[in-house]
Tab-separated table of C-alpha atoms and ligand atoms in Angstrom:
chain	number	residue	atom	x	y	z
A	49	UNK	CA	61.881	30.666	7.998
A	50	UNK	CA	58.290	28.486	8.129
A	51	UNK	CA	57.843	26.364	10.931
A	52	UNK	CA	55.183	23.730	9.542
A	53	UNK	CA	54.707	21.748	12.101
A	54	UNK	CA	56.607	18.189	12.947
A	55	UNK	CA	53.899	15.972	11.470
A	56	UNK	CA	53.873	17.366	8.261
A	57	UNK	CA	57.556	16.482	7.403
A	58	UNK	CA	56.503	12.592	6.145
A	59	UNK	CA	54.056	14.649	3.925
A	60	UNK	CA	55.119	14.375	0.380
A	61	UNK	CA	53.471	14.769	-3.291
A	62	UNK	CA	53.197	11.807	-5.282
A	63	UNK	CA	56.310	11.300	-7.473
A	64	UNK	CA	54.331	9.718	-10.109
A	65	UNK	CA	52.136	13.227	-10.531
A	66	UNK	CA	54.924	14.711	-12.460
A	67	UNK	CA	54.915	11.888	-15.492
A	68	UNK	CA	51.506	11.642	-15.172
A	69	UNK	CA	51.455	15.775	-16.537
A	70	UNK	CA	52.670	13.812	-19.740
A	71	UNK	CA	49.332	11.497	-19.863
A	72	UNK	CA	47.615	14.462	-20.627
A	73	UNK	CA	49.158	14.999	-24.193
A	74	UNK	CA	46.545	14.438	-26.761
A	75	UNK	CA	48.356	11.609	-28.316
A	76	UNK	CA	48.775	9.750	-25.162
A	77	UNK	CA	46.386	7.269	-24.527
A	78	UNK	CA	46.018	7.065	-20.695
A	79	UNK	CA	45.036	4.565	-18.517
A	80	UNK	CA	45.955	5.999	-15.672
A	81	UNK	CA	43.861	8.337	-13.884
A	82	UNK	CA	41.242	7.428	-11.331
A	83	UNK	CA	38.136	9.307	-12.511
A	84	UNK	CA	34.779	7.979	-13.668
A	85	UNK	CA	33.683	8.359	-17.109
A	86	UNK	CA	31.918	12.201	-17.219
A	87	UNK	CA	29.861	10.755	-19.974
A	88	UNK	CA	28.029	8.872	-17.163
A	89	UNK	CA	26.787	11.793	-15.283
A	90	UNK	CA	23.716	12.843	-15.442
A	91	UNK	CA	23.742	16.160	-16.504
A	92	UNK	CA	20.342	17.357	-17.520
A	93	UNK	CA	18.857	16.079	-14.377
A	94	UNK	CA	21.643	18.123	-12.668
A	95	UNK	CA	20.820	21.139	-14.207
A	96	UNK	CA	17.505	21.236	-13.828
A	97	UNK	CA	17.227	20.137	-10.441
A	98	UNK	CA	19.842	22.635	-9.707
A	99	UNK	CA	17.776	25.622	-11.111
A	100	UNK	CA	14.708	24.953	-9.039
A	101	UNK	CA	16.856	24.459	-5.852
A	102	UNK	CA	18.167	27.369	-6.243
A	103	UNK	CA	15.335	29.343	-7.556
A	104	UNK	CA	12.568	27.867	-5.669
A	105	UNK	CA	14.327	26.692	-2.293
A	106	UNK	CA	17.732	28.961	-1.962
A	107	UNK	CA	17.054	28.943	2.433
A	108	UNK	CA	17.727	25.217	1.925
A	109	UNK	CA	20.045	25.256	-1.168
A	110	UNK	CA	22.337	28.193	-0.538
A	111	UNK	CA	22.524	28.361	2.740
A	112	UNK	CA	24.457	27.254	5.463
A	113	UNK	CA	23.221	23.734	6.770
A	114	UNK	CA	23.933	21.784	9.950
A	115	UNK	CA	27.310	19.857	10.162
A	116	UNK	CA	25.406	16.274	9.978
A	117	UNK	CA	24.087	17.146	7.034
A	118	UNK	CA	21.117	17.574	5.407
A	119	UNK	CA	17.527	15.628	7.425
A	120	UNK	CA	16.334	14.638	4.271
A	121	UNK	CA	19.785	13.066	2.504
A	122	UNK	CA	20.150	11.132	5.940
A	123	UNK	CA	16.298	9.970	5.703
A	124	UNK	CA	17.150	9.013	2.204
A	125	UNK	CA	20.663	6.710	3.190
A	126	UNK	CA	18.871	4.922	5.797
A	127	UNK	CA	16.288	3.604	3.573
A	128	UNK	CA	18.885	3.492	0.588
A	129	UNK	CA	21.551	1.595	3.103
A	130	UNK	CA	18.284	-0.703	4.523
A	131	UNK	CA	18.066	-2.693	1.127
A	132	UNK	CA	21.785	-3.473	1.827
A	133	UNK	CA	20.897	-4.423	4.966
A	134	UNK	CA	22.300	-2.083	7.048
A	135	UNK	CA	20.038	-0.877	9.487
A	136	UNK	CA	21.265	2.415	10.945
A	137	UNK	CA	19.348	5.513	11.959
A	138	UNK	CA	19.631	9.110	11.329
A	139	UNK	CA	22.558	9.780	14.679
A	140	UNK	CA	24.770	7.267	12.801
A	141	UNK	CA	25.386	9.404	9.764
A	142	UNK	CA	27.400	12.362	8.646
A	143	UNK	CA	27.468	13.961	5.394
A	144	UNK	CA	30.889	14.361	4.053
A	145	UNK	CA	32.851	15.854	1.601
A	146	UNK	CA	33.485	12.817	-0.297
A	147	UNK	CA	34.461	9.587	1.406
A	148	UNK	CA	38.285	11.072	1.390
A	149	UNK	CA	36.577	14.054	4.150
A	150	UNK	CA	35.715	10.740	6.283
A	151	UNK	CA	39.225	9.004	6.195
A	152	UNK	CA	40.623	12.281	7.583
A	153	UNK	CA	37.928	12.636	9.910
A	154	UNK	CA	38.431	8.996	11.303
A	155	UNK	CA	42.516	9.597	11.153
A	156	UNK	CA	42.024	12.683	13.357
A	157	UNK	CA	39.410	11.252	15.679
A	158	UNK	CA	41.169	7.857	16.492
A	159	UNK	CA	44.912	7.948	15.607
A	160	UNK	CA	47.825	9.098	18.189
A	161	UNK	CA	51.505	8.978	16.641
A	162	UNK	CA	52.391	4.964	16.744
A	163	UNK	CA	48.903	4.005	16.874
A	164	UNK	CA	48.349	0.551	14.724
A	165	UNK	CA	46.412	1.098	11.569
A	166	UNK	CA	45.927	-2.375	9.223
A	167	UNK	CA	45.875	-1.852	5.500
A	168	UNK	CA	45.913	-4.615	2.819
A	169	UNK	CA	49.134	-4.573	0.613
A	170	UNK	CA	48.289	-2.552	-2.123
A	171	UNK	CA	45.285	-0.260	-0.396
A	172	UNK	CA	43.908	3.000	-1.941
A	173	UNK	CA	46.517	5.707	-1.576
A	174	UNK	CA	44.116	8.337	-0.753
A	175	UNK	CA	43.658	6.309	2.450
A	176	UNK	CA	47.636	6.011	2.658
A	177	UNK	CA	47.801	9.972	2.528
A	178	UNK	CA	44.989	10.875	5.014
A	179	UNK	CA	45.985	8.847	7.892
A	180	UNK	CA	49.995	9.393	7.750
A	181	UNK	CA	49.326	12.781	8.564
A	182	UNK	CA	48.304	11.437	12.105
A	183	UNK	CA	51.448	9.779	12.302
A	184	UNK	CA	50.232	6.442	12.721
A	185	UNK	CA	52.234	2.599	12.068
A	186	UNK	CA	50.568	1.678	8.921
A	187	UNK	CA	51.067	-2.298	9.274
A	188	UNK	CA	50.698	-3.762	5.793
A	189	UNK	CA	48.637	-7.264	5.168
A	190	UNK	CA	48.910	-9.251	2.029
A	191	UNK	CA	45.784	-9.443	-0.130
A	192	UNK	CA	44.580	-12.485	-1.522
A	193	UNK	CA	42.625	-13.041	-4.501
A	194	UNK	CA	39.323	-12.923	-2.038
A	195	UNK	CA	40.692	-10.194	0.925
A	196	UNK	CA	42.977	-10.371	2.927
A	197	UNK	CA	45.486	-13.120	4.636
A	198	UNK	CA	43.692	-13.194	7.805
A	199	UNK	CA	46.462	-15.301	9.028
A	200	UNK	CA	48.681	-12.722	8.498
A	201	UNK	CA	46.184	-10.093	10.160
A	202	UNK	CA	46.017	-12.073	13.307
A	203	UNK	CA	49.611	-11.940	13.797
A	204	UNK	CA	50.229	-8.203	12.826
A	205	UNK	CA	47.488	-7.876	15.633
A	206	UNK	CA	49.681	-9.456	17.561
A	207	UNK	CA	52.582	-8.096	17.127
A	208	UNK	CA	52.096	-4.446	17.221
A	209	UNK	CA	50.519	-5.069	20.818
A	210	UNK	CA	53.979	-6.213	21.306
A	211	UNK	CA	55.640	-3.307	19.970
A	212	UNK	CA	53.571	-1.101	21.749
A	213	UNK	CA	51.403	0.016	19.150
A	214	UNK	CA	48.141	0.520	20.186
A	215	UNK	CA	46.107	-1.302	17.477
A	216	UNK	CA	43.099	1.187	16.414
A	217	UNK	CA	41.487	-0.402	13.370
A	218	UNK	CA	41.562	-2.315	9.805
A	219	UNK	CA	40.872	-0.421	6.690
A	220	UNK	CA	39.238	-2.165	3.728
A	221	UNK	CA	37.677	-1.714	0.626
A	222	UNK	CA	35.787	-5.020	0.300
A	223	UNK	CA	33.924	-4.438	-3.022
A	224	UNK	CA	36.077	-4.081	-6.473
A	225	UNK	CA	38.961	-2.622	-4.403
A	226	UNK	CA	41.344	0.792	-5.743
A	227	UNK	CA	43.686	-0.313	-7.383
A	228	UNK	CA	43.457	-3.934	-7.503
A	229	UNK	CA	39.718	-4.674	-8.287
A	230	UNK	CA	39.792	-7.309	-6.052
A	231	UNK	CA	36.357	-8.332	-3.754
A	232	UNK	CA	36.532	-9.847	-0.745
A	233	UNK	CA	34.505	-13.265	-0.210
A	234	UNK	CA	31.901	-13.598	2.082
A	235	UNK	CA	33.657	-15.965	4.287
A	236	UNK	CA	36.679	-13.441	4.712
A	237	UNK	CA	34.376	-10.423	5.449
A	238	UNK	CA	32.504	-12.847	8.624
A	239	UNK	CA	36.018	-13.600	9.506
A	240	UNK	CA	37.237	-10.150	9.885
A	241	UNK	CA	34.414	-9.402	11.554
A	242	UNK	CA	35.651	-12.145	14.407
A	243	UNK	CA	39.119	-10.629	14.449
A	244	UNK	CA	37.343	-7.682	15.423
A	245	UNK	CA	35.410	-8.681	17.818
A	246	UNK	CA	37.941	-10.597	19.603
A	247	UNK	CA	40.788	-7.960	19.216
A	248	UNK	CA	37.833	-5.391	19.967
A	249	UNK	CA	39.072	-3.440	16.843
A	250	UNK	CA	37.146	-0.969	14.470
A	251	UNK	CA	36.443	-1.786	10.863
A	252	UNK	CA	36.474	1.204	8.540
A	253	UNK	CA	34.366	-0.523	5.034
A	254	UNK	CA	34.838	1.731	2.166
A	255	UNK	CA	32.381	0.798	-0.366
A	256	UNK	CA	32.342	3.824	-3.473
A	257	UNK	CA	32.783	0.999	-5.807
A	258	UNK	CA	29.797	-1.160	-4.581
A	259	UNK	CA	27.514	-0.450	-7.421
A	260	UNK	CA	29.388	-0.974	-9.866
A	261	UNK	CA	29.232	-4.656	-10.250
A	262	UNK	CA	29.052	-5.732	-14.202
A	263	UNK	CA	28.802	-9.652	-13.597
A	264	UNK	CA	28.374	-12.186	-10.725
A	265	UNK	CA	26.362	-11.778	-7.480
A	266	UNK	CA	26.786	-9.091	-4.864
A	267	UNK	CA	28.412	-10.232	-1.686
A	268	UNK	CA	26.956	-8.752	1.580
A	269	UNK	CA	28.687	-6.009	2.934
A	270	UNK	CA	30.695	-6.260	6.562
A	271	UNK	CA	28.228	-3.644	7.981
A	272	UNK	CA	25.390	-6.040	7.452
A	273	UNK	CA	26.529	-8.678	8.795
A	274	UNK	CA	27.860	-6.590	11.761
A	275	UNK	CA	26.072	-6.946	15.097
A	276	UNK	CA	29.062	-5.746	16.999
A	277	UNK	CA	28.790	-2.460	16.303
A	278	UNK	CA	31.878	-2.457	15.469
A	279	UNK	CA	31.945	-1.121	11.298
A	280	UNK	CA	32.372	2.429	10.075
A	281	UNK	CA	31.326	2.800	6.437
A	282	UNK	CA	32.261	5.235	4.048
A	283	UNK	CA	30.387	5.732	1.095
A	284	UNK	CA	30.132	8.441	-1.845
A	285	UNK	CA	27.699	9.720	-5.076
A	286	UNK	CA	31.595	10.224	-6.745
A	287	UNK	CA	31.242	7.239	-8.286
A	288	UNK	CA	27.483	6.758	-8.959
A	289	UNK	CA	26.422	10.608	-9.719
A	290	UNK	CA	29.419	13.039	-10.232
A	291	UNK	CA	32.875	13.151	-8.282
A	292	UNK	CA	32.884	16.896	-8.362
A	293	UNK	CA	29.712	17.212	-6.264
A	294	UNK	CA	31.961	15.898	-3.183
A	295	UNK	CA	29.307	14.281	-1.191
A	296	UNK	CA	29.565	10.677	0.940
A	297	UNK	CA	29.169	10.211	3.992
A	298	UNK	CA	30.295	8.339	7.010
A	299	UNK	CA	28.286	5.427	8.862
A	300	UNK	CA	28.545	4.166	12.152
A	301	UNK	CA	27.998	3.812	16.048
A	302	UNK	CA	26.535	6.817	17.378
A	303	UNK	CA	29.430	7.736	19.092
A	304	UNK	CA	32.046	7.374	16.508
A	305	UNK	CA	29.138	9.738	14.250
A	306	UNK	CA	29.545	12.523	17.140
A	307	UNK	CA	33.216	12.897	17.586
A	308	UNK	CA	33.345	13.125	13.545
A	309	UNK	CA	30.542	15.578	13.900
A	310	UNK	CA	32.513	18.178	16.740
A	311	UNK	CA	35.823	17.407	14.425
A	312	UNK	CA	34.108	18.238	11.338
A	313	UNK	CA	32.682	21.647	12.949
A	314	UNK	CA	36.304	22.616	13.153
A	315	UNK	CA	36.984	21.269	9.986
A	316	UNK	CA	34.435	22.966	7.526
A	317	UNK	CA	31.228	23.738	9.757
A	318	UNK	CA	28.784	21.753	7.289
A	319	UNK	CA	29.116	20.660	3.912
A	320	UNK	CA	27.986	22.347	1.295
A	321	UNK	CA	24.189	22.650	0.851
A	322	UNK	CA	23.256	22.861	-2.883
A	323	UNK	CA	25.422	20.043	-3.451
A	324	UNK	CA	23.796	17.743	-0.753
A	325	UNK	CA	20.417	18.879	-2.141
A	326	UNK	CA	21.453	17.772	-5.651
A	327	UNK	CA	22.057	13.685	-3.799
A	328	UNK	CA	18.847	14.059	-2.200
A	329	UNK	CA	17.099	14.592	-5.524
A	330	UNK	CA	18.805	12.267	-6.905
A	331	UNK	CA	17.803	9.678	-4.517
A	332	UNK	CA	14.317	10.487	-4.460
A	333	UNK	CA	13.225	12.192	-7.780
A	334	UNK	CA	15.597	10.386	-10.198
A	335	UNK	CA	15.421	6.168	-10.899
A	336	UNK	CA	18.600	5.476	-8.856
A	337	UNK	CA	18.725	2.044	-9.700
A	338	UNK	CA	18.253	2.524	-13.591
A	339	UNK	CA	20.825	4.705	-13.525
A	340	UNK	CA	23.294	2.498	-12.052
A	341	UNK	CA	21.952	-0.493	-14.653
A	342	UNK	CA	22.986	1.993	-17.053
A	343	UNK	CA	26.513	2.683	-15.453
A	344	UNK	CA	27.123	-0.484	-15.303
A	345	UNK	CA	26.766	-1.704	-18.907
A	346	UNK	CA	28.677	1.664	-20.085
A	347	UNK	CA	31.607	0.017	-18.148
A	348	UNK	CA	31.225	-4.042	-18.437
A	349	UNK	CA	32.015	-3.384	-21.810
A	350	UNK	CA	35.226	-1.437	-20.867
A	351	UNK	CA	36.099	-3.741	-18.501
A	352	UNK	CA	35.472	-6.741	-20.951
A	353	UNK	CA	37.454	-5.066	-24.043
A	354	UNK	CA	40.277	-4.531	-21.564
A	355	UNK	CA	40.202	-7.976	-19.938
A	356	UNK	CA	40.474	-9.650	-23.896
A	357	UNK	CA	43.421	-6.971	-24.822
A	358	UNK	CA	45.547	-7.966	-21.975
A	359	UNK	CA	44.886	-11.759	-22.975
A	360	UNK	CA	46.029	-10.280	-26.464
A	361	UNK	CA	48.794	-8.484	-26.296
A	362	UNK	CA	50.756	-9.275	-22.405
A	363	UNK	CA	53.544	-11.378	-22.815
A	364	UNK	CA	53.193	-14.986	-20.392
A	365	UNK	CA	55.178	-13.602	-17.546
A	366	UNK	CA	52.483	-10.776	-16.998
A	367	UNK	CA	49.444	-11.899	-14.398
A	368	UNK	CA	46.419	-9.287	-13.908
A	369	UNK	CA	43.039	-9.193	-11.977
A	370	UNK	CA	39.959	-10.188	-13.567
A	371	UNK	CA	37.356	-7.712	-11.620
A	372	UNK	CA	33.887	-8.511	-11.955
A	373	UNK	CA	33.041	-4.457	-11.331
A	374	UNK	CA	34.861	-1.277	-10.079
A	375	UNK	CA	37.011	1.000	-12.730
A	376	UNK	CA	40.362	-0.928	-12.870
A	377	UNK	CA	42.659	-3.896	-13.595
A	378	UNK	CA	45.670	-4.748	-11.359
A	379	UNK	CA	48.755	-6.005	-13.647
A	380	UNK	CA	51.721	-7.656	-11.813
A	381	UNK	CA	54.989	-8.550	-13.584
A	382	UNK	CA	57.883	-10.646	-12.719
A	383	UNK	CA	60.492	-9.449	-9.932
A	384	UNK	CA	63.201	-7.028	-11.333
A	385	UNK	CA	60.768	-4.859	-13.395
A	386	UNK	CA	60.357	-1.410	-12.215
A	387	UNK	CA	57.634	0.019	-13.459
A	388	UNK	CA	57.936	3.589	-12.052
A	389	UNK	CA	61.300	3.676	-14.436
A	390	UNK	CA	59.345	1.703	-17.187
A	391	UNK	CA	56.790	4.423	-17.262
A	392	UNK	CA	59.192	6.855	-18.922
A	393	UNK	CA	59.473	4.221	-21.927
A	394	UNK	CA	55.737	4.145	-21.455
A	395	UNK	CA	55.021	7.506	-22.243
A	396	UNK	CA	57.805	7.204	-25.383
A	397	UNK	CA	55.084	5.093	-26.646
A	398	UNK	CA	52.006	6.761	-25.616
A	399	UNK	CA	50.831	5.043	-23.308
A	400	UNK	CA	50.376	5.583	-19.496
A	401	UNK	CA	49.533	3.993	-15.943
A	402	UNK	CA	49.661	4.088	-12.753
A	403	UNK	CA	52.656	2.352	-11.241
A	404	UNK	CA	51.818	0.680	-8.331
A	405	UNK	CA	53.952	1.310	-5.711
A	406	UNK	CA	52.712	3.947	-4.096
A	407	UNK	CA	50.041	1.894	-3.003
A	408	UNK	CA	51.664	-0.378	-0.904
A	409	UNK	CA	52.182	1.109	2.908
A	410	UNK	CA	55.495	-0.726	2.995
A	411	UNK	CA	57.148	0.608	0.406
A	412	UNK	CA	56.890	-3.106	-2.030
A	413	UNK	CA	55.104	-3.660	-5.125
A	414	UNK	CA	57.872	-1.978	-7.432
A	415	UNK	CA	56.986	-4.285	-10.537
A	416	UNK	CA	53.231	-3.431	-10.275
A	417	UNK	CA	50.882	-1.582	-11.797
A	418	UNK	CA	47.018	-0.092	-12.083
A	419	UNK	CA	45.017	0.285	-15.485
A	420	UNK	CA	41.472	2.000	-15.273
A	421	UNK	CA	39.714	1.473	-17.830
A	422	UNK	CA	37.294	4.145	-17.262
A	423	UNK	CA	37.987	7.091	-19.873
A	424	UNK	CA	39.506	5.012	-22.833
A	425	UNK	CA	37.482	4.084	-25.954
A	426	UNK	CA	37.282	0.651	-26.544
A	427	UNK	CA	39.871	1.762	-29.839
A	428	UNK	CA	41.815	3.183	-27.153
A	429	UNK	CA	41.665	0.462	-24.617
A	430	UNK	CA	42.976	-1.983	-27.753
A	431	UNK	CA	45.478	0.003	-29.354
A	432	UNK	CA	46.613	1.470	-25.730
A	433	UNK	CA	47.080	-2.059	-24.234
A	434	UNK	CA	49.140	-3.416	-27.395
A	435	UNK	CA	51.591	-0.508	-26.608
A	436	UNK	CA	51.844	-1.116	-23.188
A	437	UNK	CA	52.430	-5.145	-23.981
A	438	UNK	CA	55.031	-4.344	-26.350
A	439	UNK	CA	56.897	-1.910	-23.921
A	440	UNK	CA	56.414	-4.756	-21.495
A	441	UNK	CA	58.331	-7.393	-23.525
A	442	UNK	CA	60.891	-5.296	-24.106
A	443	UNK	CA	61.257	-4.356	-20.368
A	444	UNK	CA	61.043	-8.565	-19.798
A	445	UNK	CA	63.866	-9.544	-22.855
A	446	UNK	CA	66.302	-6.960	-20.876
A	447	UNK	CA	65.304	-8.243	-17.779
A	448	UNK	CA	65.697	-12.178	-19.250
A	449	UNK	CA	69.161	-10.901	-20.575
A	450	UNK	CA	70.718	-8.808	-17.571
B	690	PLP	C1	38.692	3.455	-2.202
B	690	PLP	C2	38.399	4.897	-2.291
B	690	PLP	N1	38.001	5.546	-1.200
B	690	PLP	C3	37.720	6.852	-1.229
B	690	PLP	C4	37.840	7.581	-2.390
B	690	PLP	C5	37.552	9.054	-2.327
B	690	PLP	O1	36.438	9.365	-3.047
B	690	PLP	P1	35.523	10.631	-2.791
B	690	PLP	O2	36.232	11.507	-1.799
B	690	PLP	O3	35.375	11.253	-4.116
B	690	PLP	O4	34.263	10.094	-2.238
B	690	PLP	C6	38.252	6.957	-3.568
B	690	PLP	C7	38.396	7.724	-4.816
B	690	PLP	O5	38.867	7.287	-5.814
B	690	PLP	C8	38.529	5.569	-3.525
B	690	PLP	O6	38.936	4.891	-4.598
């Protein structure tokens, strides 16, 4: 008989995984999964700077490295994070293993079972997953078409002092948020940053979507406007470079960086090296910024083909997110619809999402859903959303007549 231990019996695979084996069938045109679009990663670069690191500089490439990561990829973030304004200095950072290493990290450094964590309602699962294996209160907070009802925030805050819950801090993805695509205004990021302070709470700012903004102008990010101390940021290459190099890294006071650091020794010792040496190249041998100019027209015109299907082919009951960046479309329908059941129909069409549940801390959200637009073909993304609109009026008409 195994004896896992007591917090792992919450722990549970995503339902949705096994219908999402069928969006894999060639036929099938998915908009379901996460990932960016491989044709975006720069692969000859890769290669070659990953024969002469390995060639030419294997003590720094192939072996072992310290757990804060590489000198030179820190040297590299400050100046890269200084023309977002955040100043910050090479004791504030760890290198991860991908931002998901850092919500982990943060879950094990700060939460205690009961302990108060604030999520917007939906968040990123990922985030969802990480921290309930510290057994926290996840305490759910609407989110508004520019972040979250702060309202609402101040009187969760509230309230879970009241309940004993030892409020720790408020997660948020400000920029083109997973799933919803939704960016949080300026106004709303000052004003969480006064919540903070006055509640003297930690933000954690997740940001892997932050260069990926296709239209309108980029809104400072809560770090840099921070003077607090009082923001953790989380950022990645996943989404800029190539998700399977696993390398972000985590951003904040000095003292938050050194309890990650000891945790992460007993985590993984370091990160890995060749991988880490592959970001710093790219930061300082590669044009960055073209190749972010260039990732961002590959998916404006994604996002803009799937933005004019929806307005095609959803029936009038059907309201979505119009993202100016990131890698998906939110799509609510009217109460009653279920589309975790609806996907089944879905996939008898050939056509697949992400219902949108699981995204919501609380447990709501059952007639949601998330569309990336990333891997589709613009055929695909026409031809794939006509499907889903026509498996959506049907779902509506039985609704209408139940
Ligand atoms: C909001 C958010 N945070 C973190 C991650 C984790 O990314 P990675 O671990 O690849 O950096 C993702 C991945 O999709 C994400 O959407």
């Amino acid at each position: 008989m195994l004896k896992f231990a007591e917090r792992t019996k919450g722990a549970k695979r995503s339902a949705i995984r096994e219908l999402l084996k069928y969006t894999e069938q060639p036929e099938v045109i998915s908009f379901a999964g996460g990932l960016p679009d491989p044709a975006t990663f720069p692969t000859e670069f890769l290669a070659k700077v990953a024969q002469e690191e390995i060639l030419h500089n294997a003590l720094k490439s192939l072996q072992y490295t310290t757990t804060e990561g590489k000198r030179p990829l820190r040297e590299a973030l400050i100046r890269w994070l200084g023309e977002e304004g955040i100043k910050t200095t090479m004791d504030q950072i760890v290198i991860t293993n991908g931002s998901q290493q850092g919500l982990d990290l943060l879950g094990r450094a700060f939460l205690d079972e009961g302990d108060a964590v604030f999520v917007s309602l939906p968040t990123y699962l990922g985030a969802l997953q990480a921290f309930r294996a510290y057994q926290p209160t996840l305490v759910g907070i609407p989110l508004e078409e520019d972040g979250m009802d702060l309202s609402f925030l101040r009187r969760a805050i509230r309230e879970a002092k009241r309940a004993g819950h030892e409020p720790k801090f408020i997660y948020v993805v400000p920029d083109f948020q997973n799933p919803t695509g939704i960016t949080w205004s300026e106004e709303k990021r000052k004003e969480l940053l006064e919540i903070a302070e006055k509640e003297d709470l930690l933000i954690v700012e997740d940001i892997p979507y932050r260069w990926l903004r296709y239209k309108g102008e980029h809104i400072p990010t809560i770090a840099s406007l921070d003077e607090g101390g009082r923001v953790i940021v989380l950022l990645t290459f996943s989404k800029i470079l190539a998700a399977g190099l696993r390398v972000g890294a985590l951003v904040g006071p000095q003292e938050v960086v050194n309890m990650v650091v000891t945790l992460k020794q007993g985590a993984d010792l370091c990160g890995p090296s060749l991988t880490q040496r592959l970001a710093v190249r790219f930061l300082t041998d590669y044009d960055m910024h073209a190749h972010i100019a260039r990732l961002c027209q590959h998916y404006k015109v994604k996002l803009e083909a799937m933005l004019e299907a929806l307005a095609r082919h959803m029936p009038e009951e059907a309201g979505w997110t119009k993202p100016e960046g990131g890698l998906f479309v939110w799509v609510k329908l009217p109460e009653g619809v279920d589309t975790t059941k609806m996907l089944e129909r879905a996939l008898v069409h050939k056509v697949a999402y992400v219902p949108g549940q699981p995204f919501f801390a609380d447990g709501s959200g059952q007639n949601t859903m998330r569309l990336s637009f990333a891997l589709a073909t613009l055929e695909q993304i026409e031809e794939g959303i006509r499907r889903l609109g026509a498996v959506i009026k049907e779902e509506v008409a039985t609704l209408t007549l139940a």
